[in-house]
Short mmCIF file of C-alpha atoms and ligand atoms in Angstrom, two decimals:
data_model
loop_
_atom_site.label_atom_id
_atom_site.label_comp_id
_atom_site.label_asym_id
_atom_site.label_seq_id
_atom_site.Cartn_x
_atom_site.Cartn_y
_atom_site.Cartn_z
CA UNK G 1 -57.69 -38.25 -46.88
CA UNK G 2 -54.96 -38.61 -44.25
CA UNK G 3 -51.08 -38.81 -45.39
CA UNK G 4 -49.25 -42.29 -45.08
CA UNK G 5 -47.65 -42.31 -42.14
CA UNK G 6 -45.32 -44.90 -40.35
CA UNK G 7 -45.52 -45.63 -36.69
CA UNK G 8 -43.51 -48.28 -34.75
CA UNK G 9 -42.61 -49.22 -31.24
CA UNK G 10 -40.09 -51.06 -29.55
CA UNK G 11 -40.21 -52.52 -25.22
CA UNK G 12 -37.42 -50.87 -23.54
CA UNK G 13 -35.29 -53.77 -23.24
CA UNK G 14 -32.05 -52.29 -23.07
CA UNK G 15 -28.99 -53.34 -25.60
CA UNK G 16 -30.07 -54.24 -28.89
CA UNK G 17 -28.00 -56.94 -31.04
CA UNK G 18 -27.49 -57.59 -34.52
CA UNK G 19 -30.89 -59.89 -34.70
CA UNK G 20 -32.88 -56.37 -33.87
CA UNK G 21 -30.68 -54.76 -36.02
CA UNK G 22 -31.11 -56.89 -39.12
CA UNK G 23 -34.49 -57.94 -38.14
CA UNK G 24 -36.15 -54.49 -37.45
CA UNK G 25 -33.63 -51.37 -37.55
CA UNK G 26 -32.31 -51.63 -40.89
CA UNK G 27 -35.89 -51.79 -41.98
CA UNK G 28 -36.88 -48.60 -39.91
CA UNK G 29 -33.90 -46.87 -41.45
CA UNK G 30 -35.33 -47.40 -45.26
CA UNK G 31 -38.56 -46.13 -44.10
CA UNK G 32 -37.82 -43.18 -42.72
CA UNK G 33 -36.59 -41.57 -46.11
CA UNK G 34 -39.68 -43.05 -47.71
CA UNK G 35 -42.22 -41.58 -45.40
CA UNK G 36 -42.90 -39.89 -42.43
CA UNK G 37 -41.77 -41.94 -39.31
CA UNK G 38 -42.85 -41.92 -35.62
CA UNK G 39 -40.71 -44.32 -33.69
CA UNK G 40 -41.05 -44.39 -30.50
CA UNK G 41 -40.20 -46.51 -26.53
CA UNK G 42 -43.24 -48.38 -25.36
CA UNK G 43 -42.25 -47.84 -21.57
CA UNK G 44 -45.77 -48.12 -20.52
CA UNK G 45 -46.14 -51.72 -22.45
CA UNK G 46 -42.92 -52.82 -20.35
CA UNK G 47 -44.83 -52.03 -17.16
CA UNK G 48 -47.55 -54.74 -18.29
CA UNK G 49 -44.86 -57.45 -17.83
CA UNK G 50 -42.49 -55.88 -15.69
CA UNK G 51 -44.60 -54.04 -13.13
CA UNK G 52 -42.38 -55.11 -10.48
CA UNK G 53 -38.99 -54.31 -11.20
CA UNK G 54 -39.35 -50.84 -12.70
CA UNK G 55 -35.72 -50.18 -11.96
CA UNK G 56 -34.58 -50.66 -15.27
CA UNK G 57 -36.75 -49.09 -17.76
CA UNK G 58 -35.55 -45.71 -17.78
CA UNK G 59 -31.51 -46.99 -18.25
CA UNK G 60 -33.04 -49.48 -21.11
CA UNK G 61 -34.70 -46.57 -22.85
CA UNK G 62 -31.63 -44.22 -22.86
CA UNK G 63 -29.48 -47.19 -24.15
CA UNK G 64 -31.97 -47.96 -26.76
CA UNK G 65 -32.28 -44.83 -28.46
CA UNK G 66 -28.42 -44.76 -28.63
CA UNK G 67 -28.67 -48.18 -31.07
CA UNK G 68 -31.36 -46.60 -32.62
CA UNK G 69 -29.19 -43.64 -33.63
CA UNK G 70 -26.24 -45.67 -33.79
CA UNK G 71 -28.22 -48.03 -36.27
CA UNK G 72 -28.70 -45.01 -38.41
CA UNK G 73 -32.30 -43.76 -37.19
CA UNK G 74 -31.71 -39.85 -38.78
CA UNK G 75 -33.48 -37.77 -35.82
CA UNK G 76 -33.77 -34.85 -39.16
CA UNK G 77 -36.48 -37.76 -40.96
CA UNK G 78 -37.79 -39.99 -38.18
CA UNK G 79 -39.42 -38.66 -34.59
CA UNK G 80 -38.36 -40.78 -31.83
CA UNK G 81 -40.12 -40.45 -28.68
CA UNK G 82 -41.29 -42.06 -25.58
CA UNK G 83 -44.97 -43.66 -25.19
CA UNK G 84 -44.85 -42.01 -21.55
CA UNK G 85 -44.07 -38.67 -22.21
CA UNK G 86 -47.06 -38.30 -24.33
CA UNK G 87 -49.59 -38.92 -22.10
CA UNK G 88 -52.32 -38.35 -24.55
CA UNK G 89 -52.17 -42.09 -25.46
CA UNK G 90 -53.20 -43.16 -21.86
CA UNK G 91 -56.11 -40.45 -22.69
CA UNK G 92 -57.05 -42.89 -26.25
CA UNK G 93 -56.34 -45.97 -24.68
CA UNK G 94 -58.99 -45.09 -21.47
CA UNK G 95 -61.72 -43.96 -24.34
CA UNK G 96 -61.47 -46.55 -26.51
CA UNK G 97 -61.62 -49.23 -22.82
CA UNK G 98 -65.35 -47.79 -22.58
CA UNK G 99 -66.13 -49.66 -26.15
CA UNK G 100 -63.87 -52.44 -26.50
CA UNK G 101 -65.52 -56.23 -25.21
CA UNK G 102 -63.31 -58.20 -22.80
CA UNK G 103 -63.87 -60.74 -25.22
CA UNK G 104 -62.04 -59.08 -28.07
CA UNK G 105 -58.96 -58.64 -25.67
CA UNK G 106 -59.09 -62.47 -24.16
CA UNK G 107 -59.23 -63.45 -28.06
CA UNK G 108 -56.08 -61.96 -28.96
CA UNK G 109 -53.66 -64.62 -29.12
CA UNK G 110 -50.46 -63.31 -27.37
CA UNK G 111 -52.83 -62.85 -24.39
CA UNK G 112 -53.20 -66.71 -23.63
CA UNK G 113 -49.84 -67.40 -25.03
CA UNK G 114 -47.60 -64.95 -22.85
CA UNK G 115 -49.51 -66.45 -19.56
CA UNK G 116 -48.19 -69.29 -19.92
CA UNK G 117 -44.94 -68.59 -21.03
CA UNK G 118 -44.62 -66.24 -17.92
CA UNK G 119 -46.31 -68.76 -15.88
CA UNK G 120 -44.40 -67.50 -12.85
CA UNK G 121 -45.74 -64.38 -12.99
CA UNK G 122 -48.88 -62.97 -11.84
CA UNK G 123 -50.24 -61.74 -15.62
CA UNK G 124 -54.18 -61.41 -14.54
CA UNK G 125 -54.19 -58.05 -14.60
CA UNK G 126 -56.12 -55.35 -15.93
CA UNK G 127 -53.25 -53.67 -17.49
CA UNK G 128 -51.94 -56.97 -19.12
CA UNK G 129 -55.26 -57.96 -20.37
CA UNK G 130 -55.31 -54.17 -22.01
CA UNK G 131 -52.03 -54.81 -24.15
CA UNK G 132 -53.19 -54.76 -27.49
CA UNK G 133 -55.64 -51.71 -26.91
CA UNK G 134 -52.74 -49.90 -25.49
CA UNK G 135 -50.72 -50.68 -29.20
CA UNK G 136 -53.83 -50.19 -30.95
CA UNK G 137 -54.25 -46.57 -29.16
CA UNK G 138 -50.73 -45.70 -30.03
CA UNK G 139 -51.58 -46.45 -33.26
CA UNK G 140 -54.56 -44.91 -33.94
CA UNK G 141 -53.73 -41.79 -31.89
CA UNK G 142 -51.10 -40.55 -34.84
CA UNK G 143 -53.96 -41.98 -37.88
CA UNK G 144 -50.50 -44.42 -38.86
CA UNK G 145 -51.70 -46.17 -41.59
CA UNK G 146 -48.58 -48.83 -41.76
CA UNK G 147 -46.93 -50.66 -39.35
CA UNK G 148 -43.94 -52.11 -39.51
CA UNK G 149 -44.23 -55.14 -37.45
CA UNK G 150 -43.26 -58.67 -37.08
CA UNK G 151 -45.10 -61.48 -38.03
CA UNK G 152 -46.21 -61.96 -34.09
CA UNK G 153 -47.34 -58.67 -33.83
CA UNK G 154 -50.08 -59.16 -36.58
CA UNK G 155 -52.78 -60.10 -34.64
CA UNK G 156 -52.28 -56.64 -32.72
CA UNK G 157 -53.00 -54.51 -36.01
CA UNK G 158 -56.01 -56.50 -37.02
CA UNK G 159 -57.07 -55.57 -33.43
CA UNK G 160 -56.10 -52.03 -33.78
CA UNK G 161 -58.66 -51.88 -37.03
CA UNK G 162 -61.20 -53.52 -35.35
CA UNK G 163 -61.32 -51.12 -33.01
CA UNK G 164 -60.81 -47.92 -35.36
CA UNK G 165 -64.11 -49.77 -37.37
CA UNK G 166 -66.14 -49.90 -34.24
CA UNK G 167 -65.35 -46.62 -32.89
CA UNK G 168 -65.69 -44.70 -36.37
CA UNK G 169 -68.59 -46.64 -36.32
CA UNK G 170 -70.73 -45.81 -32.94
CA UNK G 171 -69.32 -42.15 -33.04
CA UNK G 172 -68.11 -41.18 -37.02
CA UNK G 173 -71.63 -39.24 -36.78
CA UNK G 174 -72.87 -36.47 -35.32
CA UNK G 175 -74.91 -37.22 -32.50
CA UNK G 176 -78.78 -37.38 -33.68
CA UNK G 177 -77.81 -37.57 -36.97
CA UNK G 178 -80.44 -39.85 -38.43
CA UNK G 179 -82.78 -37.67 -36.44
CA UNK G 180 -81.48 -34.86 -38.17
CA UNK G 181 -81.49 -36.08 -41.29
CA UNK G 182 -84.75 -37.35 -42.08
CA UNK G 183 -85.66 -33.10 -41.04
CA UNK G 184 -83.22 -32.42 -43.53
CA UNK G 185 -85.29 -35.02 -45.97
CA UNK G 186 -88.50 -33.19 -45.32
CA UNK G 187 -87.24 -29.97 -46.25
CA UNK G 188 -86.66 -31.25 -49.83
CA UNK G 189 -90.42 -30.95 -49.84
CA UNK G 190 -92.72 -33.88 -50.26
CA UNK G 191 -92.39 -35.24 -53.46
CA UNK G 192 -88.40 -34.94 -53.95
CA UNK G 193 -88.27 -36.63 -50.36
CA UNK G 194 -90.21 -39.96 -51.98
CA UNK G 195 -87.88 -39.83 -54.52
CA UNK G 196 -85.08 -39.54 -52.20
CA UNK G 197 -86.03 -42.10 -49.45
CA UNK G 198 -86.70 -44.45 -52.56
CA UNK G 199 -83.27 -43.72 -54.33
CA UNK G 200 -81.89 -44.05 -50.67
CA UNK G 201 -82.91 -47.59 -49.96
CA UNK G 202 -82.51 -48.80 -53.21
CA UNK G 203 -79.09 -47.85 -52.95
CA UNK G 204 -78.28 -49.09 -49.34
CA UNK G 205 -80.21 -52.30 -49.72
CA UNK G 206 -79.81 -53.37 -53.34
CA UNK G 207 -76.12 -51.75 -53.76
CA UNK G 208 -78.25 -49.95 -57.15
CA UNK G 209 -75.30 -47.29 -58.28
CA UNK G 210 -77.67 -45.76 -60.48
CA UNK G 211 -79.61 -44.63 -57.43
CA UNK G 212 -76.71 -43.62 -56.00
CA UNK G 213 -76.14 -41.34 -58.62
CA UNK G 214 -79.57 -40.28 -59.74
CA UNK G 215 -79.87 -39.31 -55.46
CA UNK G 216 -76.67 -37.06 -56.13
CA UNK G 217 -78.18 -35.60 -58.72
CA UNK G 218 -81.30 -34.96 -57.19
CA UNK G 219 -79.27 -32.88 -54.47
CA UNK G 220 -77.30 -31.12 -56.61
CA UNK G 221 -80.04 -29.15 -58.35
CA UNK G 222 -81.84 -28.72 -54.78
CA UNK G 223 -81.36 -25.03 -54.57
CA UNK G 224 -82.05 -23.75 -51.03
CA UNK G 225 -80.40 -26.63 -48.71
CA UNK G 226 -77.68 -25.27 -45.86
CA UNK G 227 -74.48 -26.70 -45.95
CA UNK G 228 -74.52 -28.74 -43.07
CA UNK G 229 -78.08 -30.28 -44.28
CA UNK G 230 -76.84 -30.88 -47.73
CA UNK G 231 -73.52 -32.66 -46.25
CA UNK G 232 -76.49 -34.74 -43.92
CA UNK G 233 -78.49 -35.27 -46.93
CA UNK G 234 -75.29 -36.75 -49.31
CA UNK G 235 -74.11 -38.80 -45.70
CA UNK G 236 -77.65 -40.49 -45.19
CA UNK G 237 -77.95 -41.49 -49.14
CA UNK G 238 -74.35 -43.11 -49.12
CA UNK G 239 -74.79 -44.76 -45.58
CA UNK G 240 -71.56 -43.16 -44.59
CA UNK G 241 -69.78 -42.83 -41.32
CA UNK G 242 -67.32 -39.80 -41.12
CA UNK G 243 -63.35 -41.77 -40.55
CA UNK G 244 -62.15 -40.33 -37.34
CA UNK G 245 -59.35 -43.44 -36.81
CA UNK G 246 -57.66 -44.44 -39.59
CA UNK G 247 -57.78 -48.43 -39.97
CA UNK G 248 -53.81 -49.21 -39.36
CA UNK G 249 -51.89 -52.36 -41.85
CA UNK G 250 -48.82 -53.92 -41.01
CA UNK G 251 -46.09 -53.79 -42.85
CA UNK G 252 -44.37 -57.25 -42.71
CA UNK G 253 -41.21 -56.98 -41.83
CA UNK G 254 -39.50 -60.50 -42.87
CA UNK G 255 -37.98 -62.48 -40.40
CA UNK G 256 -34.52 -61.82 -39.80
CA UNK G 257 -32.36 -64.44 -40.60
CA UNK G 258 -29.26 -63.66 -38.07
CA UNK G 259 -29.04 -66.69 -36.25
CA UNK G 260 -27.09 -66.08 -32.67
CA UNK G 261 -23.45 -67.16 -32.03
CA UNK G 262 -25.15 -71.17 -31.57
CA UNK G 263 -26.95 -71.51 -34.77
CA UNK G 264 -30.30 -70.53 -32.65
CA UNK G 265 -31.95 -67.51 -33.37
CA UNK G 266 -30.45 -64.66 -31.68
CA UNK G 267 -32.26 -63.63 -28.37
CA UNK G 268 -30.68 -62.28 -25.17
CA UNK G 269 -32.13 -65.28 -23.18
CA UNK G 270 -30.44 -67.75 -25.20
CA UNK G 271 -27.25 -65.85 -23.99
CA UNK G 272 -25.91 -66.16 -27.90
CA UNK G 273 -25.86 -62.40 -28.99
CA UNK G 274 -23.69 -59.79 -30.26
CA UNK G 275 -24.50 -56.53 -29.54
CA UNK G 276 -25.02 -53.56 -31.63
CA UNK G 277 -22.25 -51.81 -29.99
CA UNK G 278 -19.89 -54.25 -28.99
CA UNK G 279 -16.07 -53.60 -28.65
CA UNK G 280 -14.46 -55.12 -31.16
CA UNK G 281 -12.17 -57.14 -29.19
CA UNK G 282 -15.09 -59.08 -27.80
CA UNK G 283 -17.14 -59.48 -30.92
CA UNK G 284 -13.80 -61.25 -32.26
CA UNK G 285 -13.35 -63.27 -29.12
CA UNK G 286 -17.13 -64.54 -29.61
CA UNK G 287 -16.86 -65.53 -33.22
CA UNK G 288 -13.49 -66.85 -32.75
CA UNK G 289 -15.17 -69.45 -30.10
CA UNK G 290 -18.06 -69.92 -32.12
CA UNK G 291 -19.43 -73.55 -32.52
CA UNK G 292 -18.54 -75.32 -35.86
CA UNK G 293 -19.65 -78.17 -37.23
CA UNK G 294 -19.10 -81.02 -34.32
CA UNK G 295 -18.09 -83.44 -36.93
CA UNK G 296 -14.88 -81.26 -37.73
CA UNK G 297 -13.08 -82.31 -34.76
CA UNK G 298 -9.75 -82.29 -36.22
CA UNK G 299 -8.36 -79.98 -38.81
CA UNK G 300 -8.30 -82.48 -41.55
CA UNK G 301 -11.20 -83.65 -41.22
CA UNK G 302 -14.07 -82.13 -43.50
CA UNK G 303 -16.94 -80.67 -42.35
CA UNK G 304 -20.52 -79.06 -43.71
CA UNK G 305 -21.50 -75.73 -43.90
CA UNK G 306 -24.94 -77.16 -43.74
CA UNK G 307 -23.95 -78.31 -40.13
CA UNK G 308 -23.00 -75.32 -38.87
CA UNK G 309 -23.66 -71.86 -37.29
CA UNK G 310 -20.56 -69.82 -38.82
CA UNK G 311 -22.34 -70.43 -42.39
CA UNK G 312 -25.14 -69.00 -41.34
CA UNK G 313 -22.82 -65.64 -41.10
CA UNK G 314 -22.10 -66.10 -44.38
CA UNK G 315 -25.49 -66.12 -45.57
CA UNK G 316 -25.74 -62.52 -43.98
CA UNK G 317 -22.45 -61.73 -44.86
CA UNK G 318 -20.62 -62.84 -47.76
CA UNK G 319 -20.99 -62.34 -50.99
CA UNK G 320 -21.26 -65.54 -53.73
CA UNK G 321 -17.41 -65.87 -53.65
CA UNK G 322 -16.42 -65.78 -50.49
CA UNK G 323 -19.55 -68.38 -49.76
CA UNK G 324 -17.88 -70.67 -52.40
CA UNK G 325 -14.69 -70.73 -50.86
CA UNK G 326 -16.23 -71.77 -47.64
CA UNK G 327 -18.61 -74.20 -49.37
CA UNK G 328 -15.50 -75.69 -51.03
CA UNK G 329 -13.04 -75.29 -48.65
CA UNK G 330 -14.96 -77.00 -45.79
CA UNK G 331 -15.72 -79.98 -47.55
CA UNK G 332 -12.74 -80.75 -48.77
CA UNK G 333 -10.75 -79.76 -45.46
CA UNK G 334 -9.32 -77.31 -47.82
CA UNK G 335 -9.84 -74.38 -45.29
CA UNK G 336 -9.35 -74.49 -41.10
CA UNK G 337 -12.35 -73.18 -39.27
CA UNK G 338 -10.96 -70.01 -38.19
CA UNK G 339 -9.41 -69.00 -41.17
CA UNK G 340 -13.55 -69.63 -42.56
CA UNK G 341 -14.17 -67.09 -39.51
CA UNK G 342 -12.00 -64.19 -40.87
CA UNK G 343 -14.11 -63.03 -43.41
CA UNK G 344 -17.34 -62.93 -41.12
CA UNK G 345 -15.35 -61.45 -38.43
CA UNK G 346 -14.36 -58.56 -40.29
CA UNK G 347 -17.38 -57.79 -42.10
CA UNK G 348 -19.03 -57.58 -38.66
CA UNK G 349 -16.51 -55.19 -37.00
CA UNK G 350 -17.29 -53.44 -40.85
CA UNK G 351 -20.63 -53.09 -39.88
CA UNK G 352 -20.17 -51.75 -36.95
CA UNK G 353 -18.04 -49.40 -37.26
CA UNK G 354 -20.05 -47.10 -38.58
CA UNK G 355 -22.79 -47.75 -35.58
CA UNK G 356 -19.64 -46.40 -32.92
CA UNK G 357 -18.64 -43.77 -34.49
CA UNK G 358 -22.72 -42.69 -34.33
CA UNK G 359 -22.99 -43.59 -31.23
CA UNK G 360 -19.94 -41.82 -29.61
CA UNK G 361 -21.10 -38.54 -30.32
CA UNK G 362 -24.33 -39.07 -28.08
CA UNK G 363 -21.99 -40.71 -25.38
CA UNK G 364 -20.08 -37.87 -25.20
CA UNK G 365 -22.70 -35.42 -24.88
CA UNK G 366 -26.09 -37.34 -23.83
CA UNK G 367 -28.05 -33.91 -23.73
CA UNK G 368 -27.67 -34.53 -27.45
CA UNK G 369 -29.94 -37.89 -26.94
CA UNK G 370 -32.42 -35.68 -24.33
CA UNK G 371 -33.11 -33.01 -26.80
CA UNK G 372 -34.07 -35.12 -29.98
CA UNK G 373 -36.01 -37.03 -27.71
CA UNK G 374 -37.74 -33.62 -26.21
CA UNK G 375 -37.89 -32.92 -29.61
CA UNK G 376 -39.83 -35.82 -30.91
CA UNK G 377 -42.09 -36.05 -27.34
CA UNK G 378 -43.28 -32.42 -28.53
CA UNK G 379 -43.79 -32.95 -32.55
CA UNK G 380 -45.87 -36.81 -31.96
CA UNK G 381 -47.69 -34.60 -29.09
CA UNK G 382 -48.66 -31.84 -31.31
CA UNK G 383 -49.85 -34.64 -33.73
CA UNK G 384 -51.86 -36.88 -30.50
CA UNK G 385 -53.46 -33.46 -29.46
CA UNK G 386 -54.91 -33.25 -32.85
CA UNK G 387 -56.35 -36.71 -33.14
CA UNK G 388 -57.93 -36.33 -29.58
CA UNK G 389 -59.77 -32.77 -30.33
CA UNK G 390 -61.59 -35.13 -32.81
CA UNK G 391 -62.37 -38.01 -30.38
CA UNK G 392 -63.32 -35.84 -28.13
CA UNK G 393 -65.79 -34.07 -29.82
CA UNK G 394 -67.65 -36.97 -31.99
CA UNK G 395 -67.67 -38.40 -28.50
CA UNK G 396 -69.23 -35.43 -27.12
CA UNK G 397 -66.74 -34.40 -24.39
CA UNK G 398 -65.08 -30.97 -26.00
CA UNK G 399 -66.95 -28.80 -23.43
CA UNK G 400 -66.67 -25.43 -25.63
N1 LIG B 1 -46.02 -54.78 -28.93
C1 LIG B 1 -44.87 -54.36 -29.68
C2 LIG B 1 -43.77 -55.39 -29.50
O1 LIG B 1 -43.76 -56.10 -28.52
C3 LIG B 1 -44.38 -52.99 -29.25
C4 LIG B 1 -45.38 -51.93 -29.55
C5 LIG B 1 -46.10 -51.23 -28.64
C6 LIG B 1 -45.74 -51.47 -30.83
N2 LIG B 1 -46.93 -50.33 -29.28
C7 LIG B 1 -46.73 -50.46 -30.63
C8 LIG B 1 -45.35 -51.82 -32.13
C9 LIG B 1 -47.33 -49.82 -31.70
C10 LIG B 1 -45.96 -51.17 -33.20
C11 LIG B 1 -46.94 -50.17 -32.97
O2 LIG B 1 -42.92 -55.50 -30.34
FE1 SF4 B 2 -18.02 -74.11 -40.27
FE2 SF4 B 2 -16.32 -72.83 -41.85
FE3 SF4 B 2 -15.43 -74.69 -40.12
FE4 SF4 B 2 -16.84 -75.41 -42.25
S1 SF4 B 2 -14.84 -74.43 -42.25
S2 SF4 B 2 -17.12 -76.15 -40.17
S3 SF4 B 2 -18.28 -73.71 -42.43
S4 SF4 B 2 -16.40 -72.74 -39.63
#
């Protein structure tokens, strides 16, 4: 009924490094010739961590889009936009508060789990508590049906569809529906509505398709039924509920395997990252100074791929021959350790070229960056406006 759409979001967390980029961007840059893409900048979801240091979230958002482009995010495929500047998703995420149980929210498992890893922080608030029905509103608000996620984030979609189920499910109606249905059932006249009401719960309680189709039947050659009774009449047989929000599914992205400059994964607390957009002088410094295997102290003595981070490069890296020559050229002290460096070196500053050259056109003229985001604020918008003229009204509030 709805069109596929993808919708992801990233926290404004300012320079993104070749982990996000192999781990998430690359992904987002297939999708977005393979279907229609919203990306957008969770700002708001920063704020449920980083309430007090606000500071930084509008310089991290700028400088995130910029990867994003510089990654190869095609502002003529994908809308980017900002969670904030579409305020219609603090308008689905208040809704959807009134019906969602506290218990459903204290379930989630990231709830319990961030706490304690932010133990120094006050978390037990309202706002952090409403996390996941803040995602699941941006989700739900644009009827995305995938998600590209991590595996982490999973528990968030299933949340998201839970609550898409329950609301389609206390408001996919119109309000006194069974009410007026069972008129709509008497106007069939007396003995077509036995037939019906039989056909009806032998359908709904005994799953009987026949009845199914011997009650479609029976409406079909009902003559003098309105429109809006007959579309009652068809609702009521099948037990149906009208799809408002479309039940969201991750898309799994798989976890990246670009381990940071010390063999552990690459994360900007761990202090071990290359950035998207870093100089090439310093990228070459890093993996220059790179840990190797600690039992190659000397040059002549051999080491173990196995045993060290630079191999893991090559896994991203190199191709089956150049991976041989390491393989062989390690263990038999064949090769020095920087020589084995070269190859990943330069296929790095290969990849990023590329990513500056994108990039320097939108440093140069940043009202470049401003307008595709203004540009993507106002297309999602469009699309959130729509979804809540429907939420609105099966909820009753469209005061026409
Ligand atoms: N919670 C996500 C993360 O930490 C970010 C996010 C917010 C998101 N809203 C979303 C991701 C909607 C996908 C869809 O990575
Ligand atoms: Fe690591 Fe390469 Fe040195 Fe072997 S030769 S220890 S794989 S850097």
């Amino acid at each position: 009924m709805y069109q596929e759409r993808v919708l992801s979001g990233m926290r404004p967390t300012g320079r993104l490094h070749l982990g996000h980029y192999h781990g998430v961007l690359k992904n987002w840059v297939k999708l977005q010739s393979e279907y229609p893409c919203l990306f957008f900048v969770a700002d708001w979801h920063a704020l449920t961590t980083a309430y007090d240091e606000t500071e930084t979230i509008e310089r991290n958002t700028w400088e995130m889009i910029i990867d994003w482009l510089a990654a190869g995010i095609d502002p003529s495929q994908a809308t980017m936009f900002i969670q904030s500047r579409v305020p219609e998703h603090a308008e689905l995420h208040l809704l959807l508060s009134m019906m969602t149980p506290i218990g459903w929210l204290e379930r989630v498992p990231t709830y319990k789990d961030q706490q304690e890893r932010l133990e120094h922080k006050e978390l037990s608030t309202y706002g952090f508590l409403g996390y996941p029905l803040l995602q699941a509103a941006d989700i739900l608000i644009y009827r995305a049906n995938r998600v590209p996620v991590g595996e982490d984030q999973v528990p968030h979609i299933e949340f998201s569809r839970e609550i898409a189920r329950r609301f389609n499910h206390l408001y996919g109606r119109e309000p006194n529906f069974e009410e007026k249905a069972r008129e709509a059932v008497k106007k069939l006249g007396a003995k077509r509505a036995r037939l019906y009401e039989e056909l009806r719960v032998r359908y709904q309680q005994e799953g009987d398709k026949q009845a199914l189709e011997r009650g479609h039947a029976l409406l079909e050659e009902t003559q003098n039924l309105s429109l809006g009774d007959r579309e009652r009449l068809f609702g009521y047989l099948e037990g149906q509920v009208k799809m408002i929000l479309v039940e969201p599914e991750a898309l799994l992205t798989e976890a990246s395997r670009m381990p940071g400059l010390d063999g552990q994964k690459m994360s900007k607390s761990y202090n071990n990252t290359i950035t998207l957009r870093e100089n090439a002088e310093s990228v070459t410094k890093k993996i220059r100074t790179m840990q190797t295997d600690p039992a190659r102290v000397r040059r002549t003595d051999p080491g173990e791929p196995e045993r060290c981070p630079v191999w893991q490069f090559h896994l991203v890296y190199s191709d089956e021959g150049t991976r041989q020559w390491v393989q062989q050229g390690c263990r038999s002290a064949g090769i020095g350790c920087i020589e084995c460096k070269h190859p990943v070196i330069d296929a790095v500053l290969k990849e990023q070229e590329p990513m500056h050259e994108r990039a320097q056109r939108y440093l140069d003229d940043p009202t470049l960056v401003r307008n595709i985001v203004a540009d993507g604020c106002e297309r999602a918008r469009k699309l959130a406006q729509e979804t809540m003229r429907d939420v609105r009204e099966a909820m009753g509030l469209n005061y026409t």
